[in-house]
Every structure is written in structure tokens, then in C-alpha cells.
Short mmCIF file of C-alpha atoms in Angstrom, two decimals:
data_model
loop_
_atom_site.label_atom_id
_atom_site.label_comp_id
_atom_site.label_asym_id
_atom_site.label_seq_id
_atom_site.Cartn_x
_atom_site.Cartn_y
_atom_site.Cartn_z
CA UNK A 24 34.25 -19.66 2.13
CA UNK A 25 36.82 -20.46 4.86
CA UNK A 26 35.72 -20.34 8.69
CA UNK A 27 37.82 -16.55 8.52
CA UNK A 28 35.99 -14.84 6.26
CA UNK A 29 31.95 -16.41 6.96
CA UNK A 30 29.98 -13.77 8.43
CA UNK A 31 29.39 -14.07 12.02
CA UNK A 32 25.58 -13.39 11.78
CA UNK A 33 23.82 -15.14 9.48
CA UNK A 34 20.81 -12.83 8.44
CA UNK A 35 17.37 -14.71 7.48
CA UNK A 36 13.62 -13.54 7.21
CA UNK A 37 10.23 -14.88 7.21
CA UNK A 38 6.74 -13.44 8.19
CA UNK A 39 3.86 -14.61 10.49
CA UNK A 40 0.91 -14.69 8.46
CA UNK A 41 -2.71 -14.49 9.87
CA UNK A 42 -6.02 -14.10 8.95
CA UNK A 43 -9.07 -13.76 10.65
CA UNK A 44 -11.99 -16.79 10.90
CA UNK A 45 -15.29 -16.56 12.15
CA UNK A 46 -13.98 -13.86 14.60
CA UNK A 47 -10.94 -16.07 15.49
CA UNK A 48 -7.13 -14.93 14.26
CA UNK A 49 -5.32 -17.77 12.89
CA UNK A 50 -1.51 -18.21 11.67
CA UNK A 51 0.51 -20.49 8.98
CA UNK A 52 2.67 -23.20 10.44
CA UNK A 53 4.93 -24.75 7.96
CA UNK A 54 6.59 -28.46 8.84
CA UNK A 55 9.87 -29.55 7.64
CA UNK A 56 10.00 -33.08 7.44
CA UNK A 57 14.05 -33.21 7.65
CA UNK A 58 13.86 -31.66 10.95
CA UNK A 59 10.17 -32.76 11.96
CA UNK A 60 9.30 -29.46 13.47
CA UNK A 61 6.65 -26.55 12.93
CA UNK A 62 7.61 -23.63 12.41
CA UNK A 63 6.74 -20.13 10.74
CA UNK A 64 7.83 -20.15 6.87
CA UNK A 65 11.62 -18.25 7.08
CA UNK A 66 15.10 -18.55 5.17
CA UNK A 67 18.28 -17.14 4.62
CA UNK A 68 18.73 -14.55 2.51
CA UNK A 69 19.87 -14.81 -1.00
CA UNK A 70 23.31 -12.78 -2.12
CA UNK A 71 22.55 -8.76 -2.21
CA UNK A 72 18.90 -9.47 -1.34
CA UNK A 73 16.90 -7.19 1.19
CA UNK A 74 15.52 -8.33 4.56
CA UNK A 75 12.43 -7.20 3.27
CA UNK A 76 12.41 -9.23 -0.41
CA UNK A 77 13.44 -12.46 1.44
CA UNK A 78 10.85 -12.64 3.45
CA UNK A 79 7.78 -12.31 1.01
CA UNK A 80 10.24 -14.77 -1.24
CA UNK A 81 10.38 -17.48 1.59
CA UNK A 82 7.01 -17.00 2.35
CA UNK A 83 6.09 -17.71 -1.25
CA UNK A 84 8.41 -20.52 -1.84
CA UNK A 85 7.76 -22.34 1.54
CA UNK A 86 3.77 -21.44 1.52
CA UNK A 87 2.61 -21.01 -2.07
CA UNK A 88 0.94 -17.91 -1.19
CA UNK A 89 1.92 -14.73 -2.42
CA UNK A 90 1.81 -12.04 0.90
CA UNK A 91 2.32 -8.43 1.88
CA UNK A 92 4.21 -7.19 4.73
CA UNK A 93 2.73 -5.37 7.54
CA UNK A 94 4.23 -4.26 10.89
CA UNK A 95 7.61 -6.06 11.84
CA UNK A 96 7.34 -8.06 14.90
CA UNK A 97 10.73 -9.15 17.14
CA UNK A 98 13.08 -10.42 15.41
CA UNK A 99 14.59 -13.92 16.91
CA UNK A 100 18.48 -14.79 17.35
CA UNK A 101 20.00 -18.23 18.27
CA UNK A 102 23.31 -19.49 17.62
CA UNK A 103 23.92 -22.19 14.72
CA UNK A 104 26.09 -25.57 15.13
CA UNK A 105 29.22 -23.74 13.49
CA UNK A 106 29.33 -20.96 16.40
CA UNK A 107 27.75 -18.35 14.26
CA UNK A 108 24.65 -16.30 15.04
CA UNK A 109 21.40 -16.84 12.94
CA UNK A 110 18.96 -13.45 13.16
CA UNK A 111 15.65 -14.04 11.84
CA UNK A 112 13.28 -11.27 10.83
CA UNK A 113 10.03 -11.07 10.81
CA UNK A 114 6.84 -9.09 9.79
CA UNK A 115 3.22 -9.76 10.16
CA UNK A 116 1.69 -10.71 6.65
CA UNK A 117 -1.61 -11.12 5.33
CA UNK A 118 -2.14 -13.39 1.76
CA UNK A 119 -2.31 -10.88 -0.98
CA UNK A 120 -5.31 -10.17 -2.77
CA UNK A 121 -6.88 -8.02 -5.72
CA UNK A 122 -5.92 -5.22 -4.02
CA UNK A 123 -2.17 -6.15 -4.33
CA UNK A 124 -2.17 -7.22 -8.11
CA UNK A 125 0.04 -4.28 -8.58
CA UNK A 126 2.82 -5.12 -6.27
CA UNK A 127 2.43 -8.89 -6.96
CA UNK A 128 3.36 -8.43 -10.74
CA UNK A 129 6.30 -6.37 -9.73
CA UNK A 130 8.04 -9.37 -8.35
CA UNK A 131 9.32 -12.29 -10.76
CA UNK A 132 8.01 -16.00 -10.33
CA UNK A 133 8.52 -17.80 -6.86
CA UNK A 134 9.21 -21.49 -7.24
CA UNK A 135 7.74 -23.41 -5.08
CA UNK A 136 9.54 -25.66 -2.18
CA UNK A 137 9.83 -29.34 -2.79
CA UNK A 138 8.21 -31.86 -0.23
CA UNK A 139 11.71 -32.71 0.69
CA UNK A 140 11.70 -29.29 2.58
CA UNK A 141 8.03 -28.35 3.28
CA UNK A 142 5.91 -31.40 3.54
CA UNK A 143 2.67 -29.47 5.09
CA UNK A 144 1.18 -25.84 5.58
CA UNK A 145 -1.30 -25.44 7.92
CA UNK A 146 -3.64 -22.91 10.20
CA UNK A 147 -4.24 -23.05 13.82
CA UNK A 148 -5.81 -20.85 15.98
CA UNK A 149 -2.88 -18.67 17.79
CA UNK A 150 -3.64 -20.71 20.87
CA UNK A 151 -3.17 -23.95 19.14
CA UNK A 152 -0.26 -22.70 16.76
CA UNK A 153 1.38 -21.44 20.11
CA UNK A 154 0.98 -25.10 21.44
CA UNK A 155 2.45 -26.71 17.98
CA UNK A 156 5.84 -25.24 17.46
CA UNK A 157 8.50 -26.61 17.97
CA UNK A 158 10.89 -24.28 19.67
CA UNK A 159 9.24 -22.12 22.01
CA UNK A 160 11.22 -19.12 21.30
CA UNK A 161 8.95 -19.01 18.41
CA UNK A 162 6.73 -18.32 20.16
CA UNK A 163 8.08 -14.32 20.75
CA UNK A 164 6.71 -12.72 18.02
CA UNK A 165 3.73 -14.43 18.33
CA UNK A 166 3.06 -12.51 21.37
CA UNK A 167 3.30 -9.41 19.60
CA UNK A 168 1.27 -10.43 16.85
CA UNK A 169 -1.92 -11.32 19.29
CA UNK A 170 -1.22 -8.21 21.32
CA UNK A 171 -1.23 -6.12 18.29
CA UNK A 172 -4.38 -7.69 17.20
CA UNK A 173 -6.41 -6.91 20.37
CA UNK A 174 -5.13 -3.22 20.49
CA UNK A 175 -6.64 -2.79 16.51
CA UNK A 176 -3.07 -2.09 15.55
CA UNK A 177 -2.31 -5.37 13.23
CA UNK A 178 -4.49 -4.58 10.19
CA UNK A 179 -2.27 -2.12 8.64
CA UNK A 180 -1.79 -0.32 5.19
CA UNK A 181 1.92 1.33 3.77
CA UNK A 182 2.66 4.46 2.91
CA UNK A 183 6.64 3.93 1.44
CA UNK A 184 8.47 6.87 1.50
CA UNK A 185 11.31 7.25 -0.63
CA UNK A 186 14.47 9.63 -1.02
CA UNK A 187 15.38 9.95 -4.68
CA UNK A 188 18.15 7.36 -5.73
CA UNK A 189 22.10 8.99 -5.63
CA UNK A 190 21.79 12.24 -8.33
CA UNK A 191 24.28 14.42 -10.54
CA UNK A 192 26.27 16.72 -8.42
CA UNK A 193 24.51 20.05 -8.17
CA UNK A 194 28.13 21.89 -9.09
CA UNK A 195 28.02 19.95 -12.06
CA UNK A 196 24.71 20.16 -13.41
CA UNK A 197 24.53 23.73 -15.71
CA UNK A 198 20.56 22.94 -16.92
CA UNK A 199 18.50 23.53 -13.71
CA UNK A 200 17.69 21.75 -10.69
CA UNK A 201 14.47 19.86 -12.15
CA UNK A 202 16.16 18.24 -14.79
CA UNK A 203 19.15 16.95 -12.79
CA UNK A 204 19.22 13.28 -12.99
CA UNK A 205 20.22 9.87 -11.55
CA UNK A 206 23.85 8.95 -11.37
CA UNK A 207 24.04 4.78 -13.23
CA UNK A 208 24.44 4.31 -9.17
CA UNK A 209 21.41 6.25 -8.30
CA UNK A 210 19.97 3.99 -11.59
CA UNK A 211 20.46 0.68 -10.21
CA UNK A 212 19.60 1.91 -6.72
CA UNK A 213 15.84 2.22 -8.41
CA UNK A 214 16.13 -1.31 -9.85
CA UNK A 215 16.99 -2.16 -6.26
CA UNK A 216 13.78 -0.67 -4.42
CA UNK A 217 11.18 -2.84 -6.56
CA UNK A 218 11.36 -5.89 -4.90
CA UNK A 219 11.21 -3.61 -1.34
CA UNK A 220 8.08 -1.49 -2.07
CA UNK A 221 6.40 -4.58 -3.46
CA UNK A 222 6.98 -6.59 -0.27
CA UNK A 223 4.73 -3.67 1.36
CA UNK A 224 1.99 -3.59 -1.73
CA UNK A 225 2.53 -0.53 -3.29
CA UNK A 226 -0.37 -0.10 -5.48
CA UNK A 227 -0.38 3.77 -5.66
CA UNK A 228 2.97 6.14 -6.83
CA UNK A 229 2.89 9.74 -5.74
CA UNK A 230 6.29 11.28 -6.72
CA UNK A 231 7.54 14.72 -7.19
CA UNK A 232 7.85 15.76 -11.15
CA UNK A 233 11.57 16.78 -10.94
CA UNK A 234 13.23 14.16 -13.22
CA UNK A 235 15.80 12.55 -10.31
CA UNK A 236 12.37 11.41 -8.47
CA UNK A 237 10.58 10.20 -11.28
CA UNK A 238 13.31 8.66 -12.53
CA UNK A 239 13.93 6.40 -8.94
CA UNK A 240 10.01 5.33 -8.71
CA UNK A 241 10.21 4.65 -12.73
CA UNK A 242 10.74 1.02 -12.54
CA UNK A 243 8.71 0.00 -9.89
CA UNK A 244 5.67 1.89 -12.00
CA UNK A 245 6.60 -0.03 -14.94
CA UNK A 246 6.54 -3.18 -13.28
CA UNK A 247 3.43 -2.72 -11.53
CA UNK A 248 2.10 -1.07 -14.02
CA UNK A 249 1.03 1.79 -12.20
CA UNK A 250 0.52 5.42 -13.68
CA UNK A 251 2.80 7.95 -11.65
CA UNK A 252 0.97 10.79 -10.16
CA UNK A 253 3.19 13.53 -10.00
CA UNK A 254 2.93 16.73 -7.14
CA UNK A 255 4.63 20.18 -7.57
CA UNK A 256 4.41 20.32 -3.99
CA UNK A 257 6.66 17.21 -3.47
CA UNK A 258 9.48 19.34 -5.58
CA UNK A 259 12.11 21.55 -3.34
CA UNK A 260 11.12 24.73 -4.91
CA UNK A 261 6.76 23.20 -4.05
CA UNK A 262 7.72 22.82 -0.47
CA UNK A 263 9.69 26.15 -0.04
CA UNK A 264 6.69 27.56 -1.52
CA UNK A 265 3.91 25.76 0.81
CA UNK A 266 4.73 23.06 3.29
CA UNK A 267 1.15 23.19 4.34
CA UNK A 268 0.42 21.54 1.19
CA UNK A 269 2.65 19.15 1.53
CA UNK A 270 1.28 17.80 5.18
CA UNK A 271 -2.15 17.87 2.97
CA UNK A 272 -1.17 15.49 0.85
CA UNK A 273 0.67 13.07 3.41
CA UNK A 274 -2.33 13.32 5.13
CA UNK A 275 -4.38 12.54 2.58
CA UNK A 276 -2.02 9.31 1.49
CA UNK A 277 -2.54 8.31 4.89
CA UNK A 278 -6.53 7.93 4.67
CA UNK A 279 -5.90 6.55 1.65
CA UNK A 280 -7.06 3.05 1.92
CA UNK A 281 -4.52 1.19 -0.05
CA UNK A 282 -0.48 0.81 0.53
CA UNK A 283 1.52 3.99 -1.24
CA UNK A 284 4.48 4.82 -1.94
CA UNK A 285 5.70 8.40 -1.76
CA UNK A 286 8.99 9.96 -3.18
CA UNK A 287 10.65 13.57 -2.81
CA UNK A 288 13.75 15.33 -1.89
CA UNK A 289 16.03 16.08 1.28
CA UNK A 290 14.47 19.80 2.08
CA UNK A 291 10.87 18.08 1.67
CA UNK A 292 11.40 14.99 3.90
CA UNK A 293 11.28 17.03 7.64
CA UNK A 294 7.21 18.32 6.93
CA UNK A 295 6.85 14.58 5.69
CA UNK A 296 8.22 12.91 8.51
CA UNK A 297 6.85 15.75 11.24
CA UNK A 298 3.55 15.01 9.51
CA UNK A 299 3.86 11.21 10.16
CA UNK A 300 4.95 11.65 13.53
CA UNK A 301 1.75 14.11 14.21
CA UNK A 302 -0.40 10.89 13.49
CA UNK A 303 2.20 8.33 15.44
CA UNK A 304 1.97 6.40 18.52
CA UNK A 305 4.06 8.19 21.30
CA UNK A 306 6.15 5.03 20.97
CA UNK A 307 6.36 5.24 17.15
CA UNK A 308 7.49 8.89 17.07
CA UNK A 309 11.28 8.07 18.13
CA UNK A 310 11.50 5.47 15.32
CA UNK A 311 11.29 7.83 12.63
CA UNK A 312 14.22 9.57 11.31
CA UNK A 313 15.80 12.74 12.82
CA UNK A 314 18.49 15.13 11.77
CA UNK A 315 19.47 15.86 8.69
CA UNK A 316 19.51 13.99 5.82
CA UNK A 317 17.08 11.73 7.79
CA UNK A 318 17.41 9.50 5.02
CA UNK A 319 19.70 8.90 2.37
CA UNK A 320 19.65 8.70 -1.17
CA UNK A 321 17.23 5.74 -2.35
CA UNK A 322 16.74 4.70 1.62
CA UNK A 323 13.11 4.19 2.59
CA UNK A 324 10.70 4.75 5.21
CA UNK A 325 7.72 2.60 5.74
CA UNK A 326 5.26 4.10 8.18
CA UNK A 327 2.13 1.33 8.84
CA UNK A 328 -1.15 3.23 9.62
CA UNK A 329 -4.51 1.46 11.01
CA UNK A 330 -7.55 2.71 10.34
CA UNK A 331 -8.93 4.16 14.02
CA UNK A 332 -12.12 5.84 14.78
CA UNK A 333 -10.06 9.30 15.83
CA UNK A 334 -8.50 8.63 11.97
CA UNK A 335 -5.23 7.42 10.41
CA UNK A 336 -2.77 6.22 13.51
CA UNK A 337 0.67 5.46 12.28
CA UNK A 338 1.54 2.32 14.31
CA UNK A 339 4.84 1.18 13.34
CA UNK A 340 7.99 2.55 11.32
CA UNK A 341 11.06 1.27 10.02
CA UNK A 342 13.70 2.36 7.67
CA UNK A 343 15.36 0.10 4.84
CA UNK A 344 18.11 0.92 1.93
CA UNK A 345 18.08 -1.38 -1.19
CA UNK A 346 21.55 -3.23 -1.52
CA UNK A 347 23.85 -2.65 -4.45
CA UNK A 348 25.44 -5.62 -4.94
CA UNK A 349 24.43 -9.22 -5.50
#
């Protein structure tokens, strides 16, 4: 690729993963020995991959352990030796466990990095992993990592909420609105969102029955093998009938104690999002969508929600679309 045509920001991802010991939060440090620095584990991403997929997929490769996004946490930019700009997102992660068996067989092998590239993975204390890296712009989201720990806002669940993938036009569909289905865009689009609900856990798939919704949260079910629970009230003709139903069962996917994914129509998504945002931080409430379509076909809408003694608090949001191409 000639200097013309290279992309001026260079998009990469990684994830700060932590754990708690003996009432002490620790972090990962990975060291590379080519450049003899510590650092969290982060790469570039791979053609038509998500921010979201290459980050669990570094993470694997560069750590071994398979993880599960939580809250994002600032992302980093610095410029590179060719005058471009690298941007490097990040989440908090935790290592998966039983819990996330579901997501983790949605997502294809991980090799491992050679010792060429990742010669040691350790924890430290945050204190002491604050102390070890290398560049001390690192140290950023480790702020907000340790801050969110000490307000009770880092151990999060998911609940993914989807908009169907791109369906037949209405105009030209004579057999009735719940049987309408996915264009072969809206198809792939659903291939597309497996590796981006798995990087959040997914073990759960609440959907409403009309064909173009079951149809986008299909293969991620397969994959995980995870039966789909479908709701009438998640349909457009549900919600027009009862939107107080449909708060109910956001609601009740937000006690839930797992990570789940959610997916309905355009009409449905303002009581869904209005719900969220009656359980969200002040600060939370103006990153979730508004105006219509809030989001578009196959898009997604991650809403992270800590356990609090007052109930589910939704702590964090953010909003990501699948790519199309590779």
C-alpha cells in the first residue's frame, strides 16, 4: 500500500485485565522482548475486524487467557514513526470462566503468540503495574480502571442490544410483517455480530419471534449453543400493544445476573433505551442513543450494569456496528 492511500489512523485494541487478590485488584502486564517494555496485551486490528473482536483476540493471543469485555476505559493515541496516528482501545476485562462457556465457544481458536513477541505475562498490584510500564501514558486508563473499582462500578455484566440485521423492503413484502426476512446483507450482517456479542459474554438470547430478529441472533445461538427465548412483547405489533411489558422485561434482563443479549425492532428500541436510561448514571444517560432510528440495522448497544444495593445501575454504554467487509 503506497504512503497515499495508508490510512492515517491506525486503529488497534487491547483490554486491561484485573482481578481481585486477597482484597487487592491486580492487572496483566505483558513484555515484549523486541522492544523490552511492559505493557497491557493490545494489537492492530485484523482486515474487516471489529474494535471489539480484536481486543478479546489480542488478549488471547498475547495472554493465553480467554476474557470478556466490560466497561471501555480511555482510549490512548500517539503518533507512529511513519507520521501516522495509532488509536488504541481499550476495555476492562476479567478471565472468562464457566459462566462464559457460551460466548467462549462462539469464537474460533486463538493461537497463541510466540516468545519472539511475548516473552512474559505477569500480575502486579495496580500500584506496582503503574510503576512497571513502560510508557507512562499507559498509565491513563489505568486511572480509570482503579477509580471505577473504588466507586463499585468495575464489576459489570452485558445486556447487548441488537437492531435486527438490514430486512426485505416492507413495499415489497405481500406475506405479513412477521415473516419478512433478512436481506443476504442483513444475512452476513448476523455472521458479523458473533464475534461482537461474544467479546461481551452473551450467555442468554432474548429476541422477538418475528422471523427478521430471529433470523439476526440465529448464528450467534448456534454457535454458543444457546436456546433462543423468544417475547411477543419484543415484536412491533407486542410493544404497540404494551410497552409496560416491555420495560418489564428489560428490567428484568438487567437483574439478570449473567451478560444478555437482547434483539427487537425500530418502534420497540425508544421504551428499551428510556428504560436503560431510567437505571443510568446521570453521566451515562447522554451516551445512549437518541432520535430516531437510534440505531441502525444490525448496530448494537451494550449497556454495562453493576450490581448496587438500590438495584441494577447501568454504568457505561457504547454503541458498535459489525463490519461487512474483510
Amino acid at each position: 500500500m503506497s504512503s497515499t492511500t495508508r490510512p492515517v489512523v491506525v486503529e488497534a485494541a487491547g483490554a486491561l485485565v484485573w482481578r481481585v487478590r486477597t482484597g487487592r485488584l491486580q492487572v496483566a502486564l505483558v513484555h515484549r522482548p523486541r522492544y523490552d517494555d511492559w505493557s497491557w496485551p493490545k494489537g492492530k486490528l485484523d482486515p474487516g475486524e471489529s474494535v471489539v473482536a480484536a481486543a478479546w483476540r489480542e488478549v488471547a493471543e498475547e495472554t493465553g487467557d480467554d476474557v470478556v469485555l466490560g466497561a471501555p476505559l480511555p482510549p490512548l493515541e500517539y503518533p507512529m514513526s511513519d507520521g501516522r496516528t495509532k488509536r488504541v482501545h481499550y476495555w476492562a476485562a476479567q478471565v472468562a470462566g464457566r459462566v462464559d462457556a457460551a460466548a467462549l465457544r462462539a469464537r474460533p481458536p486463538v493461537p497463541r503468540a510466540s516468545r519472539d513477541e511475548i516473552d512474559q505475562v505477569r500480575w502486579f498490584d495496580v500500584e506496582a503495574a503503574a510503576a512497571r510500564l513502560t510508557r507512562a501514558a499507559d498509565r491513563a486508563p489505568l486511572v480509570s480502571l482503579v477509580a471505577a473499582h473504588a466507586k463499585g462500578r468495575l464489576d459489570t455484566r452485558a445486556l447487548v442490544v441488537v437492531r435486527h440485521g438490514t430486512a426485505r423492503r416492507r413495499a415489497a413484502w405481500t406475506e405479513g410483517e412477521a415473516s419478512r426476512p433478512l436481506t443476504p446483507a442483513g444475512r452476513l450482517q448476523a455472521q458479523r455480530l458473533v464475534p461482537v456479542v461474544s467479546a461481551f459474554g452473551a450467555a442468554r438470547v432474548v429476541t422477538s419471534p418475528w422471523q427478521r430478529c430471529v433470523d439476526t441472533v440465529q448464528p450467534y445461538g448456534a454457535l454458543a449453543q444457546v436456546p433462543t427465548e423468544t417475547a411477543d412483547v419484543l415484536s412491533e405489533a407486542g410493544h404497540a400493544a404494551s410497552p409496560a411489558r416491555v420495560a418489564a422485561l428489560v428490567h428484568e434482563l438487567l437483574q439478570w445476573p449473567g451478560d444478555s443479549l437482547l434483539c427487537t425492532h425500530r418502534p420497540v428500541l425508544p421504551t428499551v433505551i428510556d428504560t436503560l436510561a431510567q437505571h443510568a448514571r446521570r453521566s451515562v444517560v447522554g451516551a445512549l442513543p437518541v432520535g430516531d432510528p437510534f440505531l441502525h440495522p444490525a448496530q448494537v448497544l451494550v449497556a454495562h450494569v453493576a450490581q448496587t444495593a438500590k438495584g441494577p445501575r447501568v454504568v457505561a454504554a457504547e454503541v458498535h456496528r459489525a463490519p461487512l467487509s474483510a
